Short mmCIF file of C-alpha atoms in Angstrom, two decimals:
data_model
loop_
_atom_site.label_atom_id
_atom_site.label_comp_id
_atom_site.label_asym_id
_atom_site.label_seq_id
_atom_site.Cartn_x
_atom_site.Cartn_y
_atom_site.Cartn_z
CA UNK A 7 0.25 -13.78 13.43
CA UNK A 8 -3.30 -12.90 12.65
CA UNK A 9 -5.57 -16.02 13.06
CA UNK A 10 -8.58 -14.71 10.87
CA UNK A 11 -10.57 -14.56 13.98
CA UNK A 12 -14.05 -13.47 14.02
CA UNK A 13 -13.06 -10.32 15.87
CA UNK A 14 -10.42 -9.47 13.18
CA UNK A 15 -12.76 -10.21 10.38
CA UNK A 16 -15.71 -8.23 11.96
CA UNK A 17 -13.28 -5.11 12.33
CA UNK A 18 -12.64 -5.27 8.51
CA UNK A 19 -16.13 -5.83 7.59
CA UNK A 20 -17.10 -3.05 9.92
CA UNK A 21 -15.31 -0.70 7.31
CA UNK A 22 -16.02 -2.78 4.10
CA UNK A 23 -19.25 -4.51 4.58
CA UNK A 24 -18.92 -6.14 1.10
CA UNK A 25 -16.17 -8.43 2.58
CA UNK A 26 -18.67 -10.33 4.44
CA UNK A 27 -19.83 -11.97 1.19
CA UNK A 28 -16.39 -12.08 -0.14
CA UNK A 29 -15.28 -15.78 -0.37
CA UNK A 30 -11.51 -14.82 -0.91
CA UNK A 31 -11.65 -12.63 2.42
CA UNK A 32 -9.00 -13.73 4.89
CA UNK A 33 -7.21 -11.60 7.48
CA UNK A 34 -3.50 -12.35 6.96
CA UNK A 35 -1.52 -10.23 9.28
CA UNK A 36 -1.52 -8.55 12.79
CA UNK A 37 -2.27 -4.76 12.60
CA UNK A 38 0.79 -3.04 11.97
CA UNK A 39 1.51 0.75 11.65
CA UNK A 40 5.06 0.57 10.14
CA UNK A 41 4.02 0.25 6.65
CA UNK A 42 1.06 1.10 4.29
CA UNK A 43 -0.57 -0.32 1.21
CA UNK A 44 1.76 1.42 -1.38
CA UNK A 45 4.74 0.11 0.39
CA UNK A 46 3.45 -3.44 0.80
CA UNK A 47 2.27 -3.59 -2.93
CA UNK A 48 5.80 -2.59 -3.85
CA UNK A 49 7.31 -5.08 -1.59
CA UNK A 50 8.08 -3.51 1.80
CA UNK A 51 6.85 -4.01 5.23
CA UNK A 52 9.00 -1.50 7.04
CA UNK A 53 7.98 1.99 5.52
CA UNK A 54 5.10 4.30 4.71
CA UNK A 55 5.37 5.38 0.95
CA UNK A 56 2.87 8.17 0.82
CA UNK A 57 2.48 11.86 0.26
CA UNK A 58 0.98 13.36 3.53
CA UNK A 59 2.10 11.28 6.35
CA UNK A 60 3.72 13.28 9.30
CA UNK A 61 5.73 10.38 10.79
CA UNK A 62 9.39 9.85 10.67
CA UNK A 63 9.37 6.86 8.34
CA UNK A 64 7.10 8.44 5.75
CA UNK A 65 8.76 8.67 2.28
CA UNK A 66 8.05 9.58 -1.23
CA UNK A 67 10.48 9.65 -4.19
CA UNK A 68 12.11 13.02 -4.43
CA UNK A 69 11.68 13.43 -8.41
CA UNK A 70 7.89 12.56 -8.27
CA UNK A 71 5.38 15.35 -7.53
CA UNK A 72 4.15 15.15 -3.94
CA UNK A 73 0.65 15.05 -4.55
CA UNK A 74 -2.39 12.51 -5.04
CA UNK A 75 -2.57 12.72 -8.94
CA UNK A 76 -3.05 9.05 -10.13
CA UNK A 77 -0.02 9.59 -12.47
CA UNK A 78 2.30 10.38 -9.50
CA UNK A 79 1.34 6.96 -7.90
CA UNK A 80 1.94 5.25 -11.40
CA UNK A 81 5.38 6.90 -11.52
CA UNK A 82 6.24 5.80 -7.89
CA UNK A 83 5.72 2.25 -9.11
CA UNK A 84 7.75 2.87 -12.13
CA UNK A 85 10.74 4.08 -9.77
CA UNK A 86 10.48 0.52 -8.25
CA UNK A 87 10.45 -1.49 -11.61
CA UNK A 88 6.78 -1.68 -12.41
CA UNK A 89 5.39 -0.96 -15.87
CA UNK A 90 1.70 -0.52 -16.86
CA UNK A 91 -0.02 -3.63 -18.40
CA UNK A 92 -3.34 -4.50 -19.81
CA UNK A 93 -5.25 -6.50 -17.00
CA UNK A 94 -5.04 -8.12 -13.62
CA UNK A 95 -4.62 -11.57 -14.81
CA UNK A 96 -1.48 -13.34 -13.20
CA UNK A 97 1.40 -13.88 -15.41
CA UNK A 98 4.26 -16.26 -14.86
CA UNK A 99 7.38 -14.52 -13.75
CA UNK A 100 5.81 -11.14 -12.83
CA UNK A 101 4.64 -9.46 -9.79
CA UNK A 102 1.44 -7.59 -10.72
CA UNK A 103 -0.53 -4.87 -8.69
CA UNK A 104 -3.93 -2.83 -9.14
CA UNK A 105 -3.70 0.95 -8.19
CA UNK A 106 -6.79 2.49 -7.18
CA UNK A 107 -8.44 6.14 -7.37
CA UNK A 108 -11.41 7.73 -6.06
CA UNK A 109 -12.69 11.29 -7.13
CA UNK A 110 -9.53 12.04 -9.21
CA UNK A 111 -7.09 10.84 -6.55
CA UNK A 112 -5.01 7.83 -5.97
CA UNK A 113 -5.98 6.07 -2.87
CA UNK A 114 -4.76 2.47 -2.72
CA UNK A 115 -2.49 -0.37 -4.10
CA UNK A 116 -2.93 -4.10 -3.85
CA UNK A 117 -0.94 -6.96 -4.92
CA UNK A 118 -2.40 -9.51 -7.48
CA UNK A 119 -1.81 -12.96 -6.30
CA UNK A 120 -4.34 -15.02 -8.14
CA UNK A 121 -7.01 -14.88 -10.94
CA UNK A 122 -9.53 -12.47 -9.04
CA UNK A 123 -7.72 -12.50 -5.77
CA UNK A 124 -5.90 -9.46 -4.55
CA UNK A 125 -3.75 -8.85 -1.28
CA UNK A 126 -4.15 -5.49 0.35
CA UNK A 127 -2.75 -3.60 3.51
CA UNK A 128 -5.48 -1.73 5.17
CA UNK A 129 -3.76 1.45 6.29
CA UNK A 130 -2.43 1.02 9.90
CA UNK A 131 -4.43 -2.22 10.32
CA UNK A 132 -4.33 -5.79 8.86
CA UNK A 133 -3.49 -7.07 5.57
CA UNK A 134 -6.02 -9.06 3.93
CA UNK A 135 -6.91 -11.39 0.91
CA UNK A 136 -10.01 -10.12 -0.99
CA UNK A 137 -11.68 -10.46 -4.43
CA UNK A 138 -10.74 -8.13 -7.27
CA UNK A 139 -12.21 -4.78 -8.13
CA UNK A 140 -14.69 -2.79 -6.10
CA UNK A 141 -14.96 -4.41 -2.80
CA UNK A 142 -12.88 -1.85 -1.07
CA UNK A 143 -15.47 0.89 -2.61
CA UNK A 144 -18.24 -0.39 -0.61
CA UNK A 145 -17.49 1.13 2.76
CA UNK A 146 -19.67 2.13 5.59
CA UNK A 147 -18.04 5.48 5.68
CA UNK A 148 -17.65 6.75 2.23
CA UNK A 149 -14.55 8.72 3.21
CA UNK A 150 -12.87 5.48 3.87
CA UNK A 151 -13.81 4.00 0.37
CA UNK A 152 -10.48 3.07 -1.81
CA UNK A 153 -12.67 3.48 -4.95
CA UNK A 154 -11.74 1.22 -8.06
CA UNK A 155 -8.73 0.06 -9.82
CA UNK A 156 -7.68 2.57 -12.47
CA UNK A 157 -4.53 0.85 -13.81
CA UNK A 158 -2.57 -2.50 -13.56
CA UNK A 159 1.10 -2.78 -13.35
CA UNK A 160 3.71 -5.48 -13.61
CA UNK A 161 7.40 -6.12 -12.66
CA UNK A 162 9.43 -9.06 -13.65
CA UNK A 163 10.66 -11.10 -10.67
CA UNK A 164 14.18 -10.39 -11.77
CA UNK A 165 13.49 -6.67 -11.26
CA UNK A 166 12.75 -7.29 -7.62
CA UNK A 167 16.37 -6.18 -7.08
CA UNK A 168 15.10 -2.51 -7.14
CA UNK A 169 13.56 -3.41 -3.81
CA UNK A 170 17.32 -3.11 -2.71
CA UNK A 171 18.83 -0.63 -4.92
CA UNK A 172 15.88 1.76 -4.62
CA UNK A 173 15.17 1.23 -1.02
CA UNK A 174 14.72 4.64 0.76
CA UNK A 175 17.79 5.21 2.87
CA UNK A 176 18.04 7.44 5.84
CA UNK A 177 18.73 11.07 5.31
CA UNK A 178 16.63 14.07 3.95
CA UNK A 179 13.77 14.05 1.70
CA UNK A 180 11.75 16.99 0.32
CA UNK A 181 8.48 17.70 1.92
CA UNK A 182 6.27 20.79 1.14
CA UNK A 183 9.31 22.58 -0.04
CA UNK A 184 11.48 21.58 2.92
CA UNK A 185 14.23 19.11 3.67
CA UNK A 186 13.11 16.79 6.42
CA UNK A 187 14.83 13.92 8.01
CA UNK A 188 13.95 10.54 7.14
CA UNK A 189 14.59 7.27 9.18
CA UNK A 190 13.21 3.78 8.91
CA UNK A 191 10.91 2.58 11.60
CA UNK A 192 13.58 0.51 13.34
CA UNK A 193 15.90 3.35 13.59
CA UNK A 194 13.32 5.55 15.39
CA UNK A 195 13.79 5.99 19.15
CA UNK A 196 11.46 4.18 21.26
CA UNK A 197 10.52 7.33 23.12
CA UNK A 198 9.79 9.18 19.81
CA UNK A 199 7.44 6.38 18.84
CA UNK A 200 5.84 6.33 22.11
CA UNK A 201 4.99 10.07 21.82
CA UNK A 202 3.25 9.56 18.63
CA UNK A 203 1.15 6.68 20.29
CA UNK A 204 2.49 4.10 17.61
CA UNK A 205 3.78 1.43 19.71
#
């Protein structure tokens, strides 16, 4: 488990310099390539839910356009039981998330865990606590910026059952007009993972 060490913090600050002055900033996990921010915000830590990831456990709901239009991300969260809400203030009995966009494309999702505190997975890197809003927009390399939240969504705790009923299952999914095989990370052969440089 990550220790919120200076080395880990400096690595994050190197990408998002505003984190240096963020009193909520804590590195909360080891780096992990098995899941991304979208999956993490939904409630998974063993899959990539994304539209352009060429690895065996990349997945996207078949009935939602495979694109980066903000509404496609909203519909993906609806698939897992979330609905649009008015703000990012915590509500008893609900999971809440903030969805980010930049330049007209969705980019990121974060869990809302307290008033003014978000919990994000940074791509293939750590998951961190950070303050709300635009801290992830202030990047040393503008292409790394997640932009700002464009919508907030919530799901009743009782609807977490969709994490089981809607969990991506091994099989085929549609990708660029083709059926491609889909596996969860723990079902992939170690040799395949090694060939990708993942583990």
